[in-house]
JSON list of C-alpha atoms and ligand atoms in Angstrom, two decimals:
[
{"chain": "E", "resi": 30, "resn": "UNK", "atom": "CA", "xyz": [39.86, 19.04, -14.83]},
{"chain": "E", "resi": 31, "resn": "UNK", "atom": "CA", "xyz": [36.85, 17.74, -16.74]},
{"chain": "E", "resi": 32, "resn": "UNK", "atom": "CA", "xyz": [34.02, 16.09, -14.83]},
{"chain": "E", "resi": 33, "resn": "UNK", "atom": "CA", "xyz": [34.79, 12.76, -16.40]},
{"chain": "E", "resi": 34, "resn": "UNK", "atom": "CA", "xyz": [38.46, 12.95, -15.40]},
{"chain": "E", "resi": 35, "resn": "UNK", "atom": "CA", "xyz": [37.47, 13.96, -11.91]},
{"chain": "E", "resi": 36, "resn": "UNK", "atom": "CA", "xyz": [35.12, 10.98, -11.72]},
{"chain": "E", "resi": 37, "resn": "UNK", "atom": "CA", "xyz": [37.75, 8.63, -13.13]},
{"chain": "E", "resi": 38, "resn": "UNK", "atom": "CA", "xyz": [40.07, 9.66, -10.38]},
{"chain": "E", "resi": 39, "resn": "UNK", "atom": "CA", "xyz": [37.42, 9.52, -7.62]},
{"chain": "E", "resi": 40, "resn": "UNK", "atom": "CA", "xyz": [36.27, 6.07, -8.71]},
{"chain": "E", "resi": 41, "resn": "UNK", "atom": "CA", "xyz": [39.69, 4.73, -9.70]},
{"chain": "E", "resi": 42, "resn": "UNK", "atom": "CA", "xyz": [38.08, 4.05, -13.09]},
{"chain": "E", "resi": 43, "resn": "UNK", "atom": "CA", "xyz": [35.57, 1.58, -11.72]},
{"chain": "E", "resi": 44, "resn": "UNK", "atom": "CA", "xyz": [31.79, 1.61, -11.70]},
{"chain": "E", "resi": 45, "resn": "UNK", "atom": "CA", "xyz": [30.99, 3.40, -8.47]},
{"chain": "E", "resi": 46, "resn": "UNK", "atom": "CA", "xyz": [28.11, 1.01, -7.81]},
{"chain": "E", "resi": 47, "resn": "UNK", "atom": "CA", "xyz": [29.26, -2.44, -8.88]},
{"chain": "E", "resi": 48, "resn": "UNK", "atom": "CA", "xyz": [33.01, -2.07, -9.42]},
{"chain": "E", "resi": 49, "resn": "UNK", "atom": "CA", "xyz": [32.94, -3.12, -13.07]},
{"chain": "E", "resi": 50, "resn": "UNK", "atom": "CA", "xyz": [35.65, -1.60, -15.23]},
{"chain": "E", "resi": 51, "resn": "UNK", "atom": "CA", "xyz": [33.76, -2.03, -18.52]},
{"chain": "E", "resi": 52, "resn": "UNK", "atom": "CA", "xyz": [31.68, 0.51, -20.47]},
{"chain": "E", "resi": 53, "resn": "UNK", "atom": "CA", "xyz": [31.78, 3.28, -17.92]},
{"chain": "E", "resi": 54, "resn": "UNK", "atom": "CA", "xyz": [29.78, 6.41, -18.52]},
{"chain": "E", "resi": 55, "resn": "UNK", "atom": "CA", "xyz": [28.89, 9.51, -16.57]},
{"chain": "E", "resi": 56, "resn": "UNK", "atom": "CA", "xyz": [25.46, 9.30, -14.93]},
{"chain": "E", "resi": 57, "resn": "UNK", "atom": "CA", "xyz": [23.94, 12.58, -13.82]},
{"chain": "E", "resi": 58, "resn": "UNK", "atom": "CA", "xyz": [21.96, 11.85, -10.71]},
{"chain": "E", "resi": 59, "resn": "UNK", "atom": "CA", "xyz": [18.36, 13.11, -11.07]},
{"chain": "E", "resi": 60, "resn": "UNK", "atom": "CA", "xyz": [16.43, 15.28, -10.55]},
{"chain": "E", "resi": 61, "resn": "UNK", "atom": "CA", "xyz": [18.73, 18.31, -10.74]},
{"chain": "E", "resi": 62, "resn": "UNK", "atom": "CA", "xyz": [21.12, 16.86, -13.23]},
{"chain": "E", "resi": 63, "resn": "UNK", "atom": "CA", "xyz": [24.16, 18.88, -13.95]},
{"chain": "E", "resi": 64, "resn": "UNK", "atom": "CA", "xyz": [27.65, 17.87, -14.85]},
{"chain": "E", "resi": 65, "resn": "UNK", "atom": "CA", "xyz": [29.38, 18.81, -11.64]},
{"chain": "E", "resi": 66, "resn": "UNK", "atom": "CA", "xyz": [31.26, 15.79, -10.35]},
{"chain": "E", "resi": 67, "resn": "UNK", "atom": "CA", "xyz": [29.46, 15.88, -7.01]},
{"chain": "E", "resi": 68, "resn": "UNK", "atom": "CA", "xyz": [26.15, 15.44, -8.86]},
{"chain": "E", "resi": 69, "resn": "UNK", "atom": "CA", "xyz": [27.40, 12.60, -11.04]},
{"chain": "E", "resi": 70, "resn": "UNK", "atom": "CA", "xyz": [28.52, 9.01, -10.85]},
{"chain": "E", "resi": 71, "resn": "UNK", "atom": "CA", "xyz": [30.78, 7.04, -13.07]},
{"chain": "E", "resi": 72, "resn": "UNK", "atom": "CA", "xyz": [28.86, 3.81, -13.66]},
{"chain": "E", "resi": 73, "resn": "UNK", "atom": "CA", "xyz": [28.83, 0.89, -16.07]},
{"chain": "E", "resi": 74, "resn": "UNK", "atom": "CA", "xyz": [26.17, 0.42, -18.71]},
{"chain": "E", "resi": 75, "resn": "UNK", "atom": "CA", "xyz": [24.61, -2.52, -16.83]},
{"chain": "E", "resi": 76, "resn": "UNK", "atom": "CA", "xyz": [23.95, -0.35, -13.79]},
{"chain": "E", "resi": 77, "resn": "UNK", "atom": "CA", "xyz": [22.79, 2.54, -15.96]},
{"chain": "E", "resi": 78, "resn": "UNK", "atom": "CA", "xyz": [20.29, 0.43, -17.91]},
{"chain": "E", "resi": 79, "resn": "UNK", "atom": "CA", "xyz": [18.79, -1.09, -14.80]},
{"chain": "E", "resi": 80, "resn": "UNK", "atom": "CA", "xyz": [18.50, 2.25, -13.03]},
{"chain": "E", "resi": 81, "resn": "UNK", "atom": "CA", "xyz": [16.66, 3.63, -16.03]},
{"chain": "E", "resi": 82, "resn": "UNK", "atom": "CA", "xyz": [14.43, 0.62, -16.61]},
{"chain": "E", "resi": 83, "resn": "UNK", "atom": "CA", "xyz": [12.75, -0.54, -13.39]},
{"chain": "E", "resi": 84, "resn": "UNK", "atom": "CA", "xyz": [11.00, -3.37, -15.25]},
{"chain": "E", "resi": 85, "resn": "UNK", "atom": "CA", "xyz": [14.25, -5.06, -16.20]},
{"chain": "E", "resi": 86, "resn": "UNK", "atom": "CA", "xyz": [16.22, -5.35, -13.03]},
{"chain": "E", "resi": 87, "resn": "UNK", "atom": "CA", "xyz": [18.47, -8.25, -12.16]},
{"chain": "E", "resi": 88, "resn": "UNK", "atom": "CA", "xyz": [18.15, -8.20, -8.41]},
{"chain": "E", "resi": 89, "resn": "UNK", "atom": "CA", "xyz": [21.37, -10.13, -7.85]},
{"chain": "E", "resi": 90, "resn": "UNK", "atom": "CA", "xyz": [23.35, -7.51, -9.70]},
{"chain": "E", "resi": 91, "resn": "UNK", "atom": "CA", "xyz": [22.47, -5.07, -6.95]},
{"chain": "E", "resi": 92, "resn": "UNK", "atom": "CA", "xyz": [24.08, -7.12, -4.21]},
{"chain": "E", "resi": 93, "resn": "UNK", "atom": "CA", "xyz": [27.04, -4.89, -5.12]},
{"chain": "E", "resi": 94, "resn": "UNK", "atom": "CA", "xyz": [25.33, -2.20, -3.03]},
{"chain": "E", "resi": 95, "resn": "UNK", "atom": "CA", "xyz": [26.34, -4.20, 0.01]},
{"chain": "E", "resi": 96, "resn": "UNK", "atom": "CA", "xyz": [29.76, -2.59, -0.48]},
{"chain": "E", "resi": 97, "resn": "UNK", "atom": "CA", "xyz": [29.14, 0.55, -2.47]},
{"chain": "E", "resi": 98, "resn": "UNK", "atom": "CA", "xyz": [26.45, 1.96, -0.18]},
{"chain": "E", "resi": 99, "resn": "UNK", "atom": "CA", "xyz": [29.21, 2.68, 2.33]},
{"chain": "E", "resi": 100, "resn": "UNK", "atom": "CA", "xyz": [30.83, 5.13, -0.10]},
{"chain": "E", "resi": 101, "resn": "UNK", "atom": "CA", "xyz": [31.58, 8.57, 1.29]},
{"chain": "E", "resi": 102, "resn": "UNK", "atom": "CA", "xyz": [30.30, 10.14, -1.93]},
{"chain": "E", "resi": 103, "resn": "UNK", "atom": "CA", "xyz": [26.76, 11.49, -1.41]},
{"chain": "E", "resi": 104, "resn": "UNK", "atom": "CA", "xyz": [25.78, 10.85, -5.05]},
{"chain": "E", "resi": 105, "resn": "UNK", "atom": "CA", "xyz": [26.64, 7.15, -4.61]},
{"chain": "E", "resi": 106, "resn": "UNK", "atom": "CA", "xyz": [24.66, 7.00, -1.36]},
{"chain": "E", "resi": 107, "resn": "UNK", "atom": "CA", "xyz": [21.69, 8.58, -3.12]},
{"chain": "E", "resi": 108, "resn": "UNK", "atom": "CA", "xyz": [21.60, 6.07, -5.96]},
{"chain": "E", "resi": 109, "resn": "UNK", "atom": "CA", "xyz": [22.21, 3.16, -3.55]},
{"chain": "E", "resi": 110, "resn": "UNK", "atom": "CA", "xyz": [19.29, 4.37, -1.42]},
{"chain": "E", "resi": 111, "resn": "UNK", "atom": "CA", "xyz": [17.02, 4.61, -4.46]},
{"chain": "E", "resi": 112, "resn": "UNK", "atom": "CA", "xyz": [17.86, 1.15, -5.78]},
{"chain": "E", "resi": 113, "resn": "UNK", "atom": "CA", "xyz": [17.53, -0.47, -2.35]},
{"chain": "E", "resi": 114, "resn": "UNK", "atom": "CA", "xyz": [14.20, 1.28, -1.95]},
{"chain": "E", "resi": 115, "resn": "UNK", "atom": "CA", "xyz": [13.05, 0.09, -5.35]},
{"chain": "E", "resi": 116, "resn": "UNK", "atom": "CA", "xyz": [14.03, -3.51, -4.52]},
{"chain": "E", "resi": 117, "resn": "UNK", "atom": "CA", "xyz": [13.07, -3.45, -0.85]},
{"chain": "E", "resi": 118, "resn": "UNK", "atom": "CA", "xyz": [10.27, -6.02, -1.23]},
{"chain": "E", "resi": 119, "resn": "UNK", "atom": "CA", "xyz": [12.96, -8.66, -1.91]},
{"chain": "E", "resi": 120, "resn": "UNK", "atom": "CA", "xyz": [13.99, -8.66, 1.73]},
{"chain": "E", "resi": 121, "resn": "UNK", "atom": "CA", "xyz": [17.75, -8.21, 1.83]},
{"chain": "E", "resi": 122, "resn": "UNK", "atom": "CA", "xyz": [17.66, -4.75, 0.21]},
{"chain": "E", "resi": 123, "resn": "UNK", "atom": "CA", "xyz": [15.41, -3.60, 3.04]},
{"chain": "E", "resi": 124, "resn": "UNK", "atom": "CA", "xyz": [17.94, -4.91, 5.56]},
{"chain": "E", "resi": 125, "resn": "UNK", "atom": "CA", "xyz": [20.70, -2.91, 3.87]},
{"chain": "E", "resi": 126, "resn": "UNK", "atom": "CA", "xyz": [18.45, 0.11, 3.72]},
{"chain": "E", "resi": 127, "resn": "UNK", "atom": "CA", "xyz": [17.88, -0.15, 7.46]},
{"chain": "E", "resi": 128, "resn": "UNK", "atom": "CA", "xyz": [21.65, 0.10, 7.97]},
{"chain": "E", "resi": 129, "resn": "UNK", "atom": "CA", "xyz": [22.21, 2.91, 5.49]},
{"chain": "E", "resi": 130, "resn": "UNK", "atom": "CA", "xyz": [22.41, 6.24, 7.23]},
{"chain": "E", "resi": 131, "resn": "UNK", "atom": "CA", "xyz": [22.09, 9.36, 5.11]},
{"chain": "E", "resi": 132, "resn": "UNK", "atom": "CA", "xyz": [22.44, 12.84, 6.52]},
{"chain": "E", "resi": 133, "resn": "UNK", "atom": "CA", "xyz": [19.36, 15.06, 6.13]},
{"chain": "E", "resi": 134, "resn": "UNK", "atom": "CA", "xyz": [20.54, 16.83, 3.02]},
{"chain": "E", "resi": 135, "resn": "UNK", "atom": "CA", "xyz": [21.48, 13.60, 1.25]},
{"chain": "E", "resi": 136, "resn": "UNK", "atom": "CA", "xyz": [18.22, 11.93, 2.26]},
{"chain": "E", "resi": 137, "resn": "UNK", "atom": "CA", "xyz": [16.21, 14.84, 0.85]},
{"chain": "E", "resi": 138, "resn": "UNK", "atom": "CA", "xyz": [18.12, 14.46, -2.40]},
{"chain": "E", "resi": 139, "resn": "UNK", "atom": "CA", "xyz": [17.58, 10.68, -2.41]},
{"chain": "E", "resi": 140, "resn": "UNK", "atom": "CA", "xyz": [13.84, 11.11, -1.94]},
{"chain": "E", "resi": 141, "resn": "UNK", "atom": "CA", "xyz": [13.53, 13.81, -4.59]},
{"chain": "E", "resi": 142, "resn": "UNK", "atom": "CA", "xyz": [12.56, 11.37, -7.34]},
{"chain": "E", "resi": 143, "resn": "UNK", "atom": "CA", "xyz": [9.86, 9.85, -5.10]},
{"chain": "E", "resi": 144, "resn": "UNK", "atom": "CA", "xyz": [11.34, 6.40, -5.46]},
{"chain": "E", "resi": 145, "resn": "UNK", "atom": "CA", "xyz": [9.24, 3.98, -3.44]},
{"chain": "E", "resi": 146, "resn": "UNK", "atom": "CA", "xyz": [6.29, 6.33, -3.23]},
{"chain": "E", "resi": 147, "resn": "UNK", "atom": "CA", "xyz": [3.28, 5.14, -5.07]},
{"chain": "E", "resi": 148, "resn": "UNK", "atom": "CA", "xyz": [0.99, 7.37, -6.95]},
{"chain": "E", "resi": 149, "resn": "UNK", "atom": "CA", "xyz": [-2.30, 6.23, -8.45]},
{"chain": "E", "resi": 150, "resn": "UNK", "atom": "CA", "xyz": [-0.84, 6.34, -11.97]},
{"chain": "E", "resi": 151, "resn": "UNK", "atom": "CA", "xyz": [2.05, 4.00, -11.31]},
{"chain": "E", "resi": 152, "resn": "UNK", "atom": "CA", "xyz": [0.08, 1.28, -9.56]},
{"chain": "E", "resi": 153, "resn": "UNK", "atom": "CA", "xyz": [-3.02, 0.39, -11.50]},
{"chain": "E", "resi": 154, "resn": "UNK", "atom": "CA", "xyz": [-4.78, -2.76, -10.39]},
{"chain": "E", "resi": 155, "resn": "UNK", "atom": "CA", "xyz": [-6.46, -4.37, -13.36]},
{"chain": "E", "resi": 156, "resn": "UNK", "atom": "CA", "xyz": [-8.61, -7.48, -13.61]},
{"chain": "E", "resi": 157, "resn": "UNK", "atom": "CA", "xyz": [-8.22, -10.40, -16.03]},
{"chain": "E", "resi": 158, "resn": "UNK", "atom": "CA", "xyz": [-9.75, -8.28, -18.79]},
{"chain": "E", "resi": 159, "resn": "UNK", "atom": "CA", "xyz": [-7.55, -5.28, -18.18]},
{"chain": "E", "resi": 160, "resn": "UNK", "atom": "CA", "xyz": [-10.35, -3.31, -16.50]},
{"chain": "E", "resi": 161, "resn": "UNK", "atom": "CA", "xyz": [-9.06, -1.00, -13.80]},
{"chain": "E", "resi": 162, "resn": "UNK", "atom": "CA", "xyz": [-10.15, -1.99, -10.30]},
{"chain": "E", "resi": 163, "resn": "UNK", "atom": "CA", "xyz": [-10.89, 0.44, -7.51]},
{"chain": "E", "resi": 164, "resn": "UNK", "atom": "CA", "xyz": [-11.24, -0.04, -3.79]},
{"chain": "E", "resi": 165, "resn": "UNK", "atom": "CA", "xyz": [-14.83, -0.95, -2.96]},
{"chain": "E", "resi": 166, "resn": "UNK", "atom": "CA", "xyz": [-15.49, -2.74, -6.27]},
{"chain": "E", "resi": 167, "resn": "UNK", "atom": "CA", "xyz": [-17.15, -6.11, -6.47]},
{"chain": "E", "resi": 168, "resn": "UNK", "atom": "CA", "xyz": [-15.30, -8.79, -8.41]},
{"chain": "E", "resi": 169, "resn": "UNK", "atom": "CA", "xyz": [-16.05, -12.39, -9.27]},
{"chain": "E", "resi": 170, "resn": "UNK", "atom": "CA", "xyz": [-13.48, -15.18, -9.27]},
{"chain": "E", "resi": 171, "resn": "UNK", "atom": "CA", "xyz": [-12.81, -16.65, -12.71]},
{"chain": "E", "resi": 172, "resn": "UNK", "atom": "CA", "xyz": [-11.37, -19.91, -11.38]},
{"chain": "E", "resi": 173, "resn": "UNK", "atom": "CA", "xyz": [-11.34, -22.04, -8.25]},
{"chain": "E", "resi": 174, "resn": "UNK", "atom": "CA", "xyz": [-8.69, -20.76, -5.88]},
{"chain": "E", "resi": 175, "resn": "UNK", "atom": "CA", "xyz": [-7.01, -22.70, -3.12]},
{"chain": "E", "resi": 176, "resn": "UNK", "atom": "CA", "xyz": [-6.67, -20.30, -0.27]},
{"chain": "E", "resi": 177, "resn": "UNK", "atom": "CA", "xyz": [-3.26, -20.56, 1.35]},
{"chain": "E", "resi": 178, "resn": "UNK", "atom": "CA", "xyz": [-3.39, -20.90, 5.09]},
{"chain": "E", "resi": 179, "resn": "UNK", "atom": "CA", "xyz": [-7.11, -21.60, 5.11]},
{"chain": "E", "resi": 180, "resn": "UNK", "atom": "CA", "xyz": [-8.72, -24.92, 4.44]},
{"chain": "E", "resi": 181, "resn": "UNK", "atom": "CA", "xyz": [-11.08, -24.05, 1.70]},
{"chain": "E", "resi": 182, "resn": "UNK", "atom": "CA", "xyz": [-11.31, -23.44, -1.98]},
{"chain": "E", "resi": 183, "resn": "UNK", "atom": "CA", "xyz": [-12.84, -20.22, -3.17]},
{"chain": "E", "resi": 184, "resn": "UNK", "atom": "CA", "xyz": [-15.09, -21.33, -5.98]},
{"chain": "E", "resi": 185, "resn": "UNK", "atom": "CA", "xyz": [-15.14, -19.91, -9.43]},
{"chain": "E", "resi": 186, "resn": "UNK", "atom": "CA", "xyz": [-17.97, -17.39, -9.74]},
{"chain": "E", "resi": 187, "resn": "UNK", "atom": "CA", "xyz": [-17.82, -16.34, -6.10]},
{"chain": "E", "resi": 188, "resn": "UNK", "atom": "CA", "xyz": [-18.53, -12.63, -5.74]},
{"chain": "E", "resi": 189, "resn": "UNK", "atom": "CA", "xyz": [-16.15, -10.67, -3.56]},
{"chain": "E", "resi": 190, "resn": "UNK", "atom": "CA", "xyz": [-17.64, -7.39, -2.45]},
{"chain": "E", "resi": 191, "resn": "UNK", "atom": "CA", "xyz": [-15.87, -4.28, -1.29]},
{"chain": "E", "resi": 192, "resn": "UNK", "atom": "CA", "xyz": [-12.36, -5.27, -2.30]},
{"chain": "E", "resi": 193, "resn": "UNK", "atom": "CA", "xyz": [-9.36, -3.30, -1.18]},
{"chain": "E", "resi": 194, "resn": "UNK", "atom": "CA", "xyz": [-6.22, -2.77, -3.22]},
{"chain": "E", "resi": 195, "resn": "UNK", "atom": "CA", "xyz": [-2.80, -3.84, -1.97]},
{"chain": "E", "resi": 196, "resn": "UNK", "atom": "CA", "xyz": [-0.95, -0.59, -2.49]},
{"chain": "E", "resi": 197, "resn": "UNK", "atom": "CA", "xyz": [2.55, -1.83, -3.07]},
{"chain": "E", "resi": 198, "resn": "UNK", "atom": "CA", "xyz": [1.55, -4.68, -5.34]},
{"chain": "E", "resi": 199, "resn": "UNK", "atom": "CA", "xyz": [-0.67, -4.10, -8.37]},
{"chain": "E", "resi": 200, "resn": "UNK", "atom": "CA", "xyz": [-1.18, -7.86, -8.76]},
{"chain": "E", "resi": 201, "resn": "UNK", "atom": "CA", "xyz": [-2.86, -8.21, -5.37]},
{"chain": "E", "resi": 202, "resn": "UNK", "atom": "CA", "xyz": [-6.23, -7.24, -4.01]},
{"chain": "E", "resi": 203, "resn": "UNK", "atom": "CA", "xyz": [-7.84, -8.22, -0.74]},
{"chain": "E", "resi": 204, "resn": "UNK", "atom": "CA", "xyz": [-11.38, -9.24, -0.08]},
{"chain": "E", "resi": 205, "resn": "UNK", "atom": "CA", "xyz": [-13.59, -11.32, 2.11]},
{"chain": "E", "resi": 206, "resn": "UNK", "atom": "CA", "xyz": [-14.43, -14.89, 1.06]},
{"chain": "E", "resi": 207, "resn": "UNK", "atom": "CA", "xyz": [-16.13, -17.33, 3.42]},
{"chain": "E", "resi": 208, "resn": "UNK", "atom": "CA", "xyz": [-15.86, -14.71, 6.12]},
{"chain": "E", "resi": 209, "resn": "UNK", "atom": "CA", "xyz": [-12.09, -14.53, 5.79]},
{"chain": "E", "resi": 210, "resn": "UNK", "atom": "CA", "xyz": [-10.00, -11.67, 4.49]},
{"chain": "E", "resi": 211, "resn": "UNK", "atom": "CA", "xyz": [-7.78, -13.13, 1.77]},
{"chain": "E", "resi": 212, "resn": "UNK", "atom": "CA", "xyz": [-5.32, -11.88, -0.80]},
{"chain": "E", "resi": 213, "resn": "UNK", "atom": "CA", "xyz": [-6.39, -12.56, -4.38]},
{"chain": "E", "resi": 214, "resn": "UNK", "atom": "CA", "xyz": [-4.40, -12.20, -7.57]},
{"chain": "E", "resi": 215, "resn": "UNK", "atom": "CA", "xyz": [-5.99, -9.68, -9.91]},
{"chain": "E", "resi": 216, "resn": "UNK", "atom": "CA", "xyz": [-5.45, -12.04, -12.86]},
{"chain": "E", "resi": 217, "resn": "UNK", "atom": "CA", "xyz": [-8.03, -14.41, -11.38]},
{"chain": "E", "resi": 218, "resn": "UNK", "atom": "CA", "xyz": [-10.85, -11.92, -11.00]},
{"chain": "E", "resi": 219, "resn": "UNK", "atom": "CA", "xyz": [-13.27, -10.06, -13.18]},
{"chain": "E", "resi": 220, "resn": "UNK", "atom": "CA", "xyz": [-14.90, -6.80, -12.25]},
{"chain": "E", "resi": 221, "resn": "UNK", "atom": "CA", "xyz": [-18.63, -7.25, -11.65]},
{"chain": "E", "resi": 222, "resn": "UNK", "atom": "CA", "xyz": [-20.81, -4.67, -13.30]},
{"chain": "S", "resi": 319, "resn": "ZN", "atom": "ZN1", "xyz": [28.00, -1.06, -12.48]}
]
């Protein structure tokens, strides 16, 4: 039996992630892609595109994982784990992830693409001019900022010394203004030379 036929029968000809019956293709689960059915999923093109393009993800589409993560097929569990990990900052995916139990072998496979692990290359913090920021830099504010949760405005031109980078969000840095540690959006700062 061909892999595709095997997958058609396993999935009952539905996307194994979202249940769609349209535009189904075989997805070889990275990193050790091969065409054995246990290493592949049958998924729709919507799922495929969003898996391959992390910048264009419709978060609501992935609510389908609520059901499909309970699949007995390890390859489905692996891709569910990766997508939930990718979207975990949205809240509900993290809750699902907390419930999703993978055996050791499947978890090792799921983690093999380092989804959710940040390397320096993937998270560059850049200022309003596109200059890369590093921990310890001094920046100046390019506009007045109302500081949420604190009753003051950080004035334009204020220097913030010894910033730290928020690792899981390249748009955020932290620094001390008026004696308080605050989160600042990188688009509102300029690196001070
Ligand atoms: Zn799908």
